[in-house]
Coordinates of C-alpha atoms in Angstrom, one line a residue:
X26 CA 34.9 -14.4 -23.4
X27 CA 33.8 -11.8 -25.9
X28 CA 36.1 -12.8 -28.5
X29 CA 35.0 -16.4 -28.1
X30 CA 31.0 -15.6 -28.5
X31 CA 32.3 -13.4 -31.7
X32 CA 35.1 -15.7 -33.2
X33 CA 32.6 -16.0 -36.3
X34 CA 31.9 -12.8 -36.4
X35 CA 35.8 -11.3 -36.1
X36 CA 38.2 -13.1 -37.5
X37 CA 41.4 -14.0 -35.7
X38 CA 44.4 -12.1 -37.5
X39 CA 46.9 -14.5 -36.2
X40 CA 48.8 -15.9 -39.6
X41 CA 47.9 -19.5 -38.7
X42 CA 44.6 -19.4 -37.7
X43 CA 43.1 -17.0 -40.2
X44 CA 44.9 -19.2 -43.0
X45 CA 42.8 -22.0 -41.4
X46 CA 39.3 -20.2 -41.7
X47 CA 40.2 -18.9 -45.3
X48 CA 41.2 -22.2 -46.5
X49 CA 38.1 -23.5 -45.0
X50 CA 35.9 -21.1 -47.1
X51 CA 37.6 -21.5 -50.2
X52 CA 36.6 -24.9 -50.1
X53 CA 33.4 -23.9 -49.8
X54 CA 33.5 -21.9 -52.8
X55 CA 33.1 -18.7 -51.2
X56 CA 35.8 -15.9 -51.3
X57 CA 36.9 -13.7 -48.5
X58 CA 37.6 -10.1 -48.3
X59 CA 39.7 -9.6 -45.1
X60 CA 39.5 -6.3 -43.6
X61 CA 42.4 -5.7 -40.9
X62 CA 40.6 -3.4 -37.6
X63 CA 42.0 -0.8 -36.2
X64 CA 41.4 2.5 -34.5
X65 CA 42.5 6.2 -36.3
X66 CA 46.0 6.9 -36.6
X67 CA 47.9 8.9 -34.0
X68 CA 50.6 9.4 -35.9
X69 CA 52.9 8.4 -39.2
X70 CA 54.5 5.6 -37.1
X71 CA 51.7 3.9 -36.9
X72 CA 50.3 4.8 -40.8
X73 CA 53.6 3.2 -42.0
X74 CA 53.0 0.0 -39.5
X75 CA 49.3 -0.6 -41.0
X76 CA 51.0 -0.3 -44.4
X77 CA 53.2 -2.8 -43.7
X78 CA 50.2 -5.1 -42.4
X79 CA 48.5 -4.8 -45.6
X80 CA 51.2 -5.4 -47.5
X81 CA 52.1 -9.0 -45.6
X82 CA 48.8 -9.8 -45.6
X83 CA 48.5 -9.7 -49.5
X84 CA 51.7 -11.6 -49.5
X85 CA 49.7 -14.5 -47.9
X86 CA 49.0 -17.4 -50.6
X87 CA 45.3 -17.9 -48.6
X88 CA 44.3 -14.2 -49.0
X89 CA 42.3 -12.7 -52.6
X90 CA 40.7 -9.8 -51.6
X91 CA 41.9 -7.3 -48.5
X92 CA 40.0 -3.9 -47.9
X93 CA 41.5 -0.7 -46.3
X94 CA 40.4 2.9 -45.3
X95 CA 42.3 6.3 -46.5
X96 CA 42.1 7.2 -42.5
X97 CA 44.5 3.9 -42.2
X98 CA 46.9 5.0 -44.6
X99 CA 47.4 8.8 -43.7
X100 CA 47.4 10.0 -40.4
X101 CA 47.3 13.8 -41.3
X102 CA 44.0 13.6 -43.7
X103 CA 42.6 17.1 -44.1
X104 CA 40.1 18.5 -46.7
X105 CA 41.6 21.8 -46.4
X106 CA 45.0 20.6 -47.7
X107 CA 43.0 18.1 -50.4
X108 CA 45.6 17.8 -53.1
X109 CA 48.7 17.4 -50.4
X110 CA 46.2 14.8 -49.2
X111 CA 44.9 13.0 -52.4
X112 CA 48.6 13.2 -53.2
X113 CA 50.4 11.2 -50.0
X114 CA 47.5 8.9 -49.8
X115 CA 47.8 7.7 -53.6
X116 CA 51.4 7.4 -52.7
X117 CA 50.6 5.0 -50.3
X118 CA 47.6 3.1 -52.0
X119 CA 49.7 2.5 -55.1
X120 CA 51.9 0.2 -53.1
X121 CA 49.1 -2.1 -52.4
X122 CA 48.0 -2.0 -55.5
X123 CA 51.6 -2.8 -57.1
X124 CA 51.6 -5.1 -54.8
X125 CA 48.3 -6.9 -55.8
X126 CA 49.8 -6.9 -58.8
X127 CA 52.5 -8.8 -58.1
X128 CA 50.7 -11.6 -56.2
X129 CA 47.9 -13.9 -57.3
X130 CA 45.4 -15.8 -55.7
X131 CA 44.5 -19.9 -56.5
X132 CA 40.7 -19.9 -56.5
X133 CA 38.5 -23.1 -55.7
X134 CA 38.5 -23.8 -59.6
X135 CA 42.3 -24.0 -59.9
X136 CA 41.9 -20.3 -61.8
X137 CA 44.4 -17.7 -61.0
X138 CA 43.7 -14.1 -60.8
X139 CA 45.8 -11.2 -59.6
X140 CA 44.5 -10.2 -55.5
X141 CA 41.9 -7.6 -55.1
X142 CA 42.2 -4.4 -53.1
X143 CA 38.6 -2.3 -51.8
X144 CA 38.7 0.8 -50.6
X145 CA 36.1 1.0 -48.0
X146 CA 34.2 4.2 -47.2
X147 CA 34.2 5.9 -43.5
X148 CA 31.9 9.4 -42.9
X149 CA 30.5 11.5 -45.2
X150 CA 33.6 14.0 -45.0
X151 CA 35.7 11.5 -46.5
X152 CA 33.3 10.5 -50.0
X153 CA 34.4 12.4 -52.3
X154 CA 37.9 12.5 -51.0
X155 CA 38.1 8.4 -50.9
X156 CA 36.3 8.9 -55.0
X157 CA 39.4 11.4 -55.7
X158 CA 42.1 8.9 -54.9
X159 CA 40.8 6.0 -56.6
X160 CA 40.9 7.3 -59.2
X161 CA 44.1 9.3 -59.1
X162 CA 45.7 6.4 -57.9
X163 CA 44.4 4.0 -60.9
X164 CA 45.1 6.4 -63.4
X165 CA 49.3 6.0 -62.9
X166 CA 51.2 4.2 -65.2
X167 CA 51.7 0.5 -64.7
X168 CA 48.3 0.1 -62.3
X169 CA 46.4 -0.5 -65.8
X170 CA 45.4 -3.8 -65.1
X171 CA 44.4 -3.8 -61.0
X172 CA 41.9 -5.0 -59.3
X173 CA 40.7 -2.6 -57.9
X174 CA 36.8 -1.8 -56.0
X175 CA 35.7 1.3 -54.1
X176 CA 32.3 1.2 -51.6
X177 CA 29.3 3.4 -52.0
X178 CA 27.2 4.2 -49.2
X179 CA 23.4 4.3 -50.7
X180 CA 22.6 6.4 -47.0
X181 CA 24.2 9.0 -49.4
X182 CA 22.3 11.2 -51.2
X183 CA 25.2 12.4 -53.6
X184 CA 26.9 9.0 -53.8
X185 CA 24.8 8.4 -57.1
X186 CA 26.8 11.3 -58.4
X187 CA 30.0 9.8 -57.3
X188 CA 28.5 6.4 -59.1
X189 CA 27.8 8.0 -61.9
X190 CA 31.3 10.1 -62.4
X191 CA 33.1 7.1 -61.5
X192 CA 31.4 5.0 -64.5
X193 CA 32.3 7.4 -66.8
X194 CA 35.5 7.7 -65.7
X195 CA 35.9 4.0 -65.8
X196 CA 34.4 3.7 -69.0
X197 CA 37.1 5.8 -70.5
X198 CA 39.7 3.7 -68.5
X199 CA 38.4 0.5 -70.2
X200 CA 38.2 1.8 -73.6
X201 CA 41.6 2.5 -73.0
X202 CA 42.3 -1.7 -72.7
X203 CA 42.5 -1.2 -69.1
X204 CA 40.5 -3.3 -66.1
X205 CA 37.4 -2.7 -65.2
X206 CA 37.1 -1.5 -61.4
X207 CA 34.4 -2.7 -59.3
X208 CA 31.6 -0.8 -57.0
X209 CA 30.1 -2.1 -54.4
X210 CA 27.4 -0.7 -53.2
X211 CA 26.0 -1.0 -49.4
X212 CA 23.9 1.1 -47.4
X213 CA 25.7 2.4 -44.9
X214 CA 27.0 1.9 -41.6
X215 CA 28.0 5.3 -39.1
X216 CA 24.1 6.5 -39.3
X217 CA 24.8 7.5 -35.5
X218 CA 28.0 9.3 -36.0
X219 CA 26.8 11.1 -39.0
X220 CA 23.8 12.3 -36.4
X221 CA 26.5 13.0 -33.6
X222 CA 28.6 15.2 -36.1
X223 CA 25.4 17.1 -37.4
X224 CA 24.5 18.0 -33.9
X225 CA 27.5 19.0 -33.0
X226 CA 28.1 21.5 -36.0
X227 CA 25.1 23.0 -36.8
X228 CA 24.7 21.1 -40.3
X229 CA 22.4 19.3 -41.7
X230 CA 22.4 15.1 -41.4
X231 CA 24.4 14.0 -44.5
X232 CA 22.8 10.4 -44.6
X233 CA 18.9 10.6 -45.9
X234 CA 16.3 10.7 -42.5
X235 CA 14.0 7.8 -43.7
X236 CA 15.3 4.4 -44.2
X237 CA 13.0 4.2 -47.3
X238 CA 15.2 6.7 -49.0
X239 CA 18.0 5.1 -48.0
X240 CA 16.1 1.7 -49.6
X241 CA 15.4 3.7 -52.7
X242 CA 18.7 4.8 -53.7
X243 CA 20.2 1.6 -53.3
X244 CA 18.1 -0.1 -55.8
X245 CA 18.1 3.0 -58.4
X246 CA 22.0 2.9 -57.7
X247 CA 21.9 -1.0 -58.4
X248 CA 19.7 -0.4 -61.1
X249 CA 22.0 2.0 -62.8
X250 CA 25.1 0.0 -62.1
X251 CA 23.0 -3.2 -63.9
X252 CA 22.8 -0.9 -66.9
X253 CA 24.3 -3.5 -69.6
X254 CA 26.3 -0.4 -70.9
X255 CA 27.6 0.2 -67.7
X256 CA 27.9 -3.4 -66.4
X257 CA 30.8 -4.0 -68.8
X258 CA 33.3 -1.1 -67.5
X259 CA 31.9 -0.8 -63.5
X260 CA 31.5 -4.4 -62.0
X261 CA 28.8 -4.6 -59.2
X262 CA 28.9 -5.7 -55.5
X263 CA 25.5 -6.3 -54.2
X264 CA 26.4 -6.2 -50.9
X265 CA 23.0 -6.7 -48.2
X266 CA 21.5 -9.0 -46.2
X267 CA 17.9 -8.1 -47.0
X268 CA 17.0 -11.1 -49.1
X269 CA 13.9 -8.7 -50.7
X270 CA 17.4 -6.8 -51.8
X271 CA 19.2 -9.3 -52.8
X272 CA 16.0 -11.2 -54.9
X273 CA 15.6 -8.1 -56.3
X274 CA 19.5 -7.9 -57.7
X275 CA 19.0 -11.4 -59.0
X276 CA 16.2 -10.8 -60.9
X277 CA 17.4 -6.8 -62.4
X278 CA 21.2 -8.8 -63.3
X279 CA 19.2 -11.9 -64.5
X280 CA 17.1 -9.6 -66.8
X281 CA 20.0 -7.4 -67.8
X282 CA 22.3 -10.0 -68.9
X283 CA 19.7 -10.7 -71.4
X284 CA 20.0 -7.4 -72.5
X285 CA 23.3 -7.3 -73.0
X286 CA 23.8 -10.4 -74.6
X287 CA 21.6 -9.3 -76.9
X288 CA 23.3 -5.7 -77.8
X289 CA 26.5 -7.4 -78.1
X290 CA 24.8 -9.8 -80.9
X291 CA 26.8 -12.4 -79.8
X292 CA 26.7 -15.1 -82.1
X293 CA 27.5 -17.7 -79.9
X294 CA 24.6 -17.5 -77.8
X295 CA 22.2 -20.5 -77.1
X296 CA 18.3 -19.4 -76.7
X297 CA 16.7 -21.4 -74.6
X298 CA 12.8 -22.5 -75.1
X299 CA 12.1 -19.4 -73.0
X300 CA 13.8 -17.1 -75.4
X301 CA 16.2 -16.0 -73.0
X302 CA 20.2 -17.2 -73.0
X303 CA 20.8 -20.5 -71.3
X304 CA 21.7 -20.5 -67.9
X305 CA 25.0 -21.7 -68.2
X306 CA 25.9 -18.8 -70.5
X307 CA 23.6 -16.5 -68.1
X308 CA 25.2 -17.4 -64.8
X309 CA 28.7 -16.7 -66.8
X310 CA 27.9 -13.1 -67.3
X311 CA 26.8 -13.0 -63.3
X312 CA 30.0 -14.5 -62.6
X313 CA 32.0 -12.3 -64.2
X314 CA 30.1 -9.2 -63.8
X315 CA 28.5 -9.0 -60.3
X316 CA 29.1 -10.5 -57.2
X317 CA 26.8 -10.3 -54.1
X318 CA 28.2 -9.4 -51.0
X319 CA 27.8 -10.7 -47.1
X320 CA 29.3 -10.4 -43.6
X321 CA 31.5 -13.0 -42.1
X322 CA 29.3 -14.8 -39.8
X323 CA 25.7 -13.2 -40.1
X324 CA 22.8 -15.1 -41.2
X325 CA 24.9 -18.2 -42.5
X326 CA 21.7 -19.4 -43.5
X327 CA 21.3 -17.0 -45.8
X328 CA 24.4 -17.5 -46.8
X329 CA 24.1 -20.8 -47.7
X330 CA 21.1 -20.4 -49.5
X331 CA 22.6 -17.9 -51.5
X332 CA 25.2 -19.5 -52.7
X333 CA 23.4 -22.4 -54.1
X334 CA 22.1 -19.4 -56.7
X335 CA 25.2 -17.9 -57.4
X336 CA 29.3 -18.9 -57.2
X337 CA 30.3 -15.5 -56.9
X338 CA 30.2 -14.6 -53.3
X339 CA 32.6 -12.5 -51.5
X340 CA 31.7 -12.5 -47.6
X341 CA 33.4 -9.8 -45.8
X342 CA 35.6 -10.4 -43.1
X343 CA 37.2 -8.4 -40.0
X344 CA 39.5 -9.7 -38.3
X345 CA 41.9 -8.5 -36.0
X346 CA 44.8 -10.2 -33.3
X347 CA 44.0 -10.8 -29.5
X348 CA 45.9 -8.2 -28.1
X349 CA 44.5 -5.8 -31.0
X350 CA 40.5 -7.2 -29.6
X351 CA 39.3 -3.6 -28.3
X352 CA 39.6 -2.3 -32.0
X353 CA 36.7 -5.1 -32.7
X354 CA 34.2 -3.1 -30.0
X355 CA 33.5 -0.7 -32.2
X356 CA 32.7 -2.7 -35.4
X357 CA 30.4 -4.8 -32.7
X358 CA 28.5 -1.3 -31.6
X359 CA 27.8 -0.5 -35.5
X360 CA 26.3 -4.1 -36.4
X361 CA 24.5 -4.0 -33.5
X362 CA 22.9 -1.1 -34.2
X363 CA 22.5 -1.6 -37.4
X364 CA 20.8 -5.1 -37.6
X365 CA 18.7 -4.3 -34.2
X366 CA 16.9 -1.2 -36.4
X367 CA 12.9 -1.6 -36.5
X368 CA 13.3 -1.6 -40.0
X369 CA 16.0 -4.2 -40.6
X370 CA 15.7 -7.0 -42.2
X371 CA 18.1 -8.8 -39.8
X372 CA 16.1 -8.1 -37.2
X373 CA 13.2 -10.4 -38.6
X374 CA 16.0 -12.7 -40.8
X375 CA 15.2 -15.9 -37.6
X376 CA 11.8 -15.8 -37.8
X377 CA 10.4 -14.4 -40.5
X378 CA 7.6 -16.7 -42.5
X379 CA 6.1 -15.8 -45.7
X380 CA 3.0 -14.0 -45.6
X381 CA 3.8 -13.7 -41.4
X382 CA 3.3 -10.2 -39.9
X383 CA 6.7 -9.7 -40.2
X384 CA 6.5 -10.5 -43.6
X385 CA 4.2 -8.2 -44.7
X386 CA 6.0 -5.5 -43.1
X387 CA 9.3 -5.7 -44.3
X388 CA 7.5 -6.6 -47.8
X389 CA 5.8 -3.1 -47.4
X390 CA 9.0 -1.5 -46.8
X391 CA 10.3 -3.2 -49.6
X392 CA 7.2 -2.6 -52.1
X393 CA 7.8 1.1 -51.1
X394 CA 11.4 1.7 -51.7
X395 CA 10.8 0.1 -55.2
X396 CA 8.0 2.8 -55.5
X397 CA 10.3 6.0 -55.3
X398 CA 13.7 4.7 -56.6
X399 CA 13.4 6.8 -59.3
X400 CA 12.1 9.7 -57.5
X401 CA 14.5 10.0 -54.1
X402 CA 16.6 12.7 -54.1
X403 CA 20.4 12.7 -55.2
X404 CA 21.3 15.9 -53.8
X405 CA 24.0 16.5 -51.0
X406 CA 21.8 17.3 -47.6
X407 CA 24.8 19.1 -46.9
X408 CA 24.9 22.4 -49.1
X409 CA 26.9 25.4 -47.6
X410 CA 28.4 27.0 -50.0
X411 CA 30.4 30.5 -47.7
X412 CA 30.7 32.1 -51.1
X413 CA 27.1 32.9 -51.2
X414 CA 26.2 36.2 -48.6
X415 CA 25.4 34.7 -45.0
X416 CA 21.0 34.8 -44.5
X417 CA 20.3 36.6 -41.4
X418 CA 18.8 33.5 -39.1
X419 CA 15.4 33.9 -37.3
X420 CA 15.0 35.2 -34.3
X421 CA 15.0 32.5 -31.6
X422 CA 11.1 32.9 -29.3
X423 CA 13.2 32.4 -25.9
X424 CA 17.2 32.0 -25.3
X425 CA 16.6 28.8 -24.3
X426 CA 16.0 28.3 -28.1
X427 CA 19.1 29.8 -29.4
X428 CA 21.2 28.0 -32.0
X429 CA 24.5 28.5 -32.3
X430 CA 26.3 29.2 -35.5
X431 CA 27.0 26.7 -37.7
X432 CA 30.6 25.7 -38.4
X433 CA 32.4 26.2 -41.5
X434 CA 32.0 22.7 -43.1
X435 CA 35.5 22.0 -45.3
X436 CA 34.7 18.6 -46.5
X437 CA 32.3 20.6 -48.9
X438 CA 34.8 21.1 -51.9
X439 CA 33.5 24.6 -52.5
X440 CA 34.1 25.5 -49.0
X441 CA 37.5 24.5 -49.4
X442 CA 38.1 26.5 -52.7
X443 CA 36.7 29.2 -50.3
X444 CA 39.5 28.5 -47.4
X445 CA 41.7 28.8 -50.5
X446 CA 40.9 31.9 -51.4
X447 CA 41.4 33.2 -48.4
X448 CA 45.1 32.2 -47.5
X449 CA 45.8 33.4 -51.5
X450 CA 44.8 36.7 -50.1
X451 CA 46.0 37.4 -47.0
X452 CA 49.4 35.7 -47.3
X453 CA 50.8 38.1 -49.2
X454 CA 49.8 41.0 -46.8
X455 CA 52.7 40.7 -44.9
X456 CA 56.1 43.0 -44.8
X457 CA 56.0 46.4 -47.1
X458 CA 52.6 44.8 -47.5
X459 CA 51.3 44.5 -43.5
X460 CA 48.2 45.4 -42.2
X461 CA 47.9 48.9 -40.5
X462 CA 45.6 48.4 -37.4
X463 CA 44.4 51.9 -36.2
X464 CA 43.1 52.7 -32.7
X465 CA 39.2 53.4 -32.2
X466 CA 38.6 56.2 -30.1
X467 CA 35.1 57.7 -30.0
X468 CA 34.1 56.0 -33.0
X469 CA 36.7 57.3 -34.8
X470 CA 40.0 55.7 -36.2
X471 CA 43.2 57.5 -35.1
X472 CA 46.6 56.6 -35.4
X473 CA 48.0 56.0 -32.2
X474 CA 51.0 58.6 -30.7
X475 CA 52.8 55.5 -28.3
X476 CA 55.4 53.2 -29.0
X477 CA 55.2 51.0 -32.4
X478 CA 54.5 47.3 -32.2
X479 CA 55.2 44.3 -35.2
X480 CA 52.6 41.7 -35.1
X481 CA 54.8 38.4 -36.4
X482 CA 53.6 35.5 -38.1
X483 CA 54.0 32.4 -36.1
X484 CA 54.5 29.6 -38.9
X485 CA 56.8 32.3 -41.1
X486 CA 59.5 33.7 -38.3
X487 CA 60.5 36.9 -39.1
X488 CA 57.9 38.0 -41.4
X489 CA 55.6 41.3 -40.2
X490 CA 51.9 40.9 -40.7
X491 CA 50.4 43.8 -38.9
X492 CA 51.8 47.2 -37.0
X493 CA 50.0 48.9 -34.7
X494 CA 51.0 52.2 -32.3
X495 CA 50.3 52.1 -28.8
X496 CA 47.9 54.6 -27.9
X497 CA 49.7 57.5 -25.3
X498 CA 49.4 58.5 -22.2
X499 CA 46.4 61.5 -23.7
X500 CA 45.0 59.2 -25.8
X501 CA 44.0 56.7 -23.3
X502 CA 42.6 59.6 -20.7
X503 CA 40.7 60.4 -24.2
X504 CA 39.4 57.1 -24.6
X505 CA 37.8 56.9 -20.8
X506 CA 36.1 60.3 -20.8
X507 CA 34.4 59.1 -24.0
X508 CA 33.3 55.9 -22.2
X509 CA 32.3 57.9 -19.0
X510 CA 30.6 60.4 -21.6
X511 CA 28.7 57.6 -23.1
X512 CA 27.9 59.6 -26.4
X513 CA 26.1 56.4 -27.6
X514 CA 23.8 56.1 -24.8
X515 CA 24.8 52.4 -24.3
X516 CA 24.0 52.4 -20.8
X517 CA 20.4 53.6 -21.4
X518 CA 19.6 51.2 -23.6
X519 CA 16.8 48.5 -22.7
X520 CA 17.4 44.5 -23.3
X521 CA 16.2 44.5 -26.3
X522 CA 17.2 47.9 -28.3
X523 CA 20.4 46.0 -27.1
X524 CA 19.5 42.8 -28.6
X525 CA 19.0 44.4 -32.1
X526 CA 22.3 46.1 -32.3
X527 CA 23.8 42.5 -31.2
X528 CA 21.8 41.0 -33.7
X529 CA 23.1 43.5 -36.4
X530 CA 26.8 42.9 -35.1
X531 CA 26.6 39.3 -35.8
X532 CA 25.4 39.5 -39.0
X533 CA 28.7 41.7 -40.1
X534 CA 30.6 39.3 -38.6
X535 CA 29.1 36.6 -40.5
X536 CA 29.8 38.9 -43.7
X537 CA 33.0 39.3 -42.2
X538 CA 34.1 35.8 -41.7
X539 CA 36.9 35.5 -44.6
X540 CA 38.1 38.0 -43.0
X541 CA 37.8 37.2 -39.4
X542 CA 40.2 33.3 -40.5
X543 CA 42.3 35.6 -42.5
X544 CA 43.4 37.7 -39.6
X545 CA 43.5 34.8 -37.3
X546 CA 45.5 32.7 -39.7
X547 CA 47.9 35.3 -39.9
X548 CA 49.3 36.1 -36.2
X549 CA 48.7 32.5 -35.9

């Protein structure tokens, strides 16, 4: 019953029937990009069976434009083995891309064009990861002339920066005589697993906390991407529902192709009474430059009245098989949430009336994202940086106020230059070159006068990363009579004399942690 009430909403990926719905909208004019759902990889087996899904479905005469996720490709993604990563994933990307290549697609018009392939972006962990292979993967002989698109999550602080390295990039790519690549730019859609990982780990919420930042940096990141200098080399997806959005886009590209018509001095252009190019020579440069960017199935009003403004629309489409339904749930939870927000657009999209409460409101939002689009910040919310010495963290009031300590977060690039570091040191330690642990006895290091032990390295057989003696029989009669003794006066110590020499012991293992993963790393 729930794929019924949701057939235009998920796409069935049955061969047959999804050739139906796709020939049925490329009638229409509109063009599809078909995104296969699916749950994270268990294993290589199942990477390898995706890939092959992905590949047949470009094969398919009816398809254009297919998007995929790095998580969908590579089962073993890590961001503490990042170039081994980057590496097997572009591996795996370039074959849909070749691919691509290789077919093309018949639009409406009777044009050809080679098929389109989007990477799609997933948690914050993953940005700059997804960013890195890209453009690794695009820069490998014979992919010259892809199409190619990557999405941008405006929720994002930092994905301006990623924007703006990926134009340059791009704009040496096409000066090159190679294809423009394409952005498009949304504003996000795991809010509440972004929160749930924050909690969880002691950082920081990667995603902005007010929706009007969120508002902001999408139009300064459409604004940017509009630039005619950068409109040429980095095509845009305007990808929203909210029509303030999307009115807003029309108008910037509208005023921008101008612009760039007239830095190009093209001779051929016909002014209109207006002063301004002709539409037919305007809504060419739309077409070709930006596309605007919908869901399968929500708001086809809006939709519809969309498209009588503009040919270029790409709605995007999940779609899965019957037996493959539960992948769909969780796509469902995220629109849900997502278009049931106070602040959504979609929320008011059925009965909203100009100049109606609702109106007003959303025109408010809109009037105040415009307002600080220049001014929102582009910074990661997300800045640990374990190079930097470890600040001692306040005292809590009561326990029940305690926070734990935050984890080491490795999708930060210099925190895994730091896990780097570490392994570079303490690998070698090993052998001639082991560690000599000493016993503590009275607060004093000893050697001990037992029986000699080898600490092994798990994951290197063989190889000796420690020795220790035992202590003897005298030794360990030393070592009670000194506890018995109590020379440090533990036992008379009150709660919180004992809370500050806790306090002080965590705060040298904090200084210590390098240390701390490089001695667990070693005996594994």
């Amino acid at each position: 019953k729930m794929r019924q009430e949701t057939a235009n909403v998920i796409l069935p990926a049955e061969p047959d029937m999804l050739r139906a719905h796709l020939r049925a909208r490329r009638a229409e004019g509109v063009r599809m990009n078909v995104n296969l759902l699916g749950e994270s990889l268990l294993g290589e087996h199942e990477a390898e069976r995706r890939l092959v899904a992905y590949l047949a479905l470009l094969k398919m005469p009816a398809i254009e434009c297919v998007s995929v996720k790095i998580s969908t490709l590579y089962s073993q993604i890590s961001t503490l083995a990042r170039s081994d990563t980057v590496r097997t994933i572009s591996d795996r990307l370039e074959r849909l891309y070749r691919a691509a290549l290789e077919s093309h697609f018949v639009r409406h018009d009777g044009t050809q064009v080679p098929k389109f392939v989007y990477l799609d972006m997933e948690e914050y962990r993953d940005m700059w990861l997804t960013a890195d292979v890209f453009r690794q993967t695009l820069d490998r002989p014979g992919l010259e002339q892809v199409r190619a698109g990557i999405a941008l999550q405006a929720y994002l602080p930092d994905s301006f920066n990623v924007q703006q390295q990926l134009t340059d990039w791009a704009r040496t790519r096409v000066a090159g005589g190679q294809a423009p690549v394409t952005i498009r730019i949304v504003k996000g859609a795991n809010m509440e697993m972004e929160r749930v990982e924050a909690s969880l780990r002691g950082w920081p919420q990667a995603p902005f906390q007010k929706k009007v930042e969120t508002d902001a940096n999408y139009k300064r990141m459409l604004g940017y991407g509009l630039q005619p200098e950068n409109i040429t080399v980095v095509r845009v997806g305007v990808a929203s529902h909210n029509l303030f959005d999307v009115a807003f886009a029309l108008v910037l590209a509208a005023c921008r192709a101008t612009s760039c018509l007239d830095a190009l001095n093209d001779k051929t252009v016909h002014w209109g009474a207006e002063g301004k190019p002709e539409s037919s020579l305007q809504s060419r440069f739309l077409l070709y430059h930006v596309q605007f960017e919908m869901l399968e199935g929500m708001a086809n009003h809006q939709r519809r009245a969309l498209h009588e403004m503009v040919d270029n629309l790409l709605l995007y489409a999940p779609a899965c098989k019957q037996q493959d339904f539960i992948h769909a749930i969780g796509y469902l939870v995220r629109r849900m949430d997502e278009n049931t927000g106070p602040d959504n657009f979609l929320r008011h999209a059925f009965k909203v009336e100009v100049d109606s409460p609702e109106w007003l409101k959303l025109e408010g939002l809109f009037l105040d994202s415009v307002a600080c689009m220049n001014d929102v910040s582009r910074a990661a919310r997300r800045q640990q940086d374990r190079h930097k010495p470890p600040p001692v963290p306040a005292a809590p009031a009561h326990w029940s106020l305690l926070v734990n300590e935050p984890d080491s977060d490795f999708a930060l690039v210099q925190n895994g230059r730091w896990a780097a570091e570490i392994i570079e040191q303490w690998q070698p330690q090993c052998d001639l070159r082991a560690t000599h642990v000493p016993l503590s006895i009275g607060g004093q290091d000893v050697d001990g006068e037992g029986e000699a032990v080898e600490s092994l390295d798990p994951s290197r057989p063989g190889v000796v990363v420690a020795r220790v003696r035992q202590a003897s029989p005298a030794q360990i009669a030393q070592a009670a009579e000194c506890a018995h003794a109590d020379p440090a006066q533990w036992r008379r110590l009150d709660a919180g004399a004992r809370y500050k020499l806790l306090r002080r012991a965590a705060q040298q293992i904090r200084m210590r942690r390098a240390d701390l993963i490089g001695s667990a790393l070693a005996e594994g």
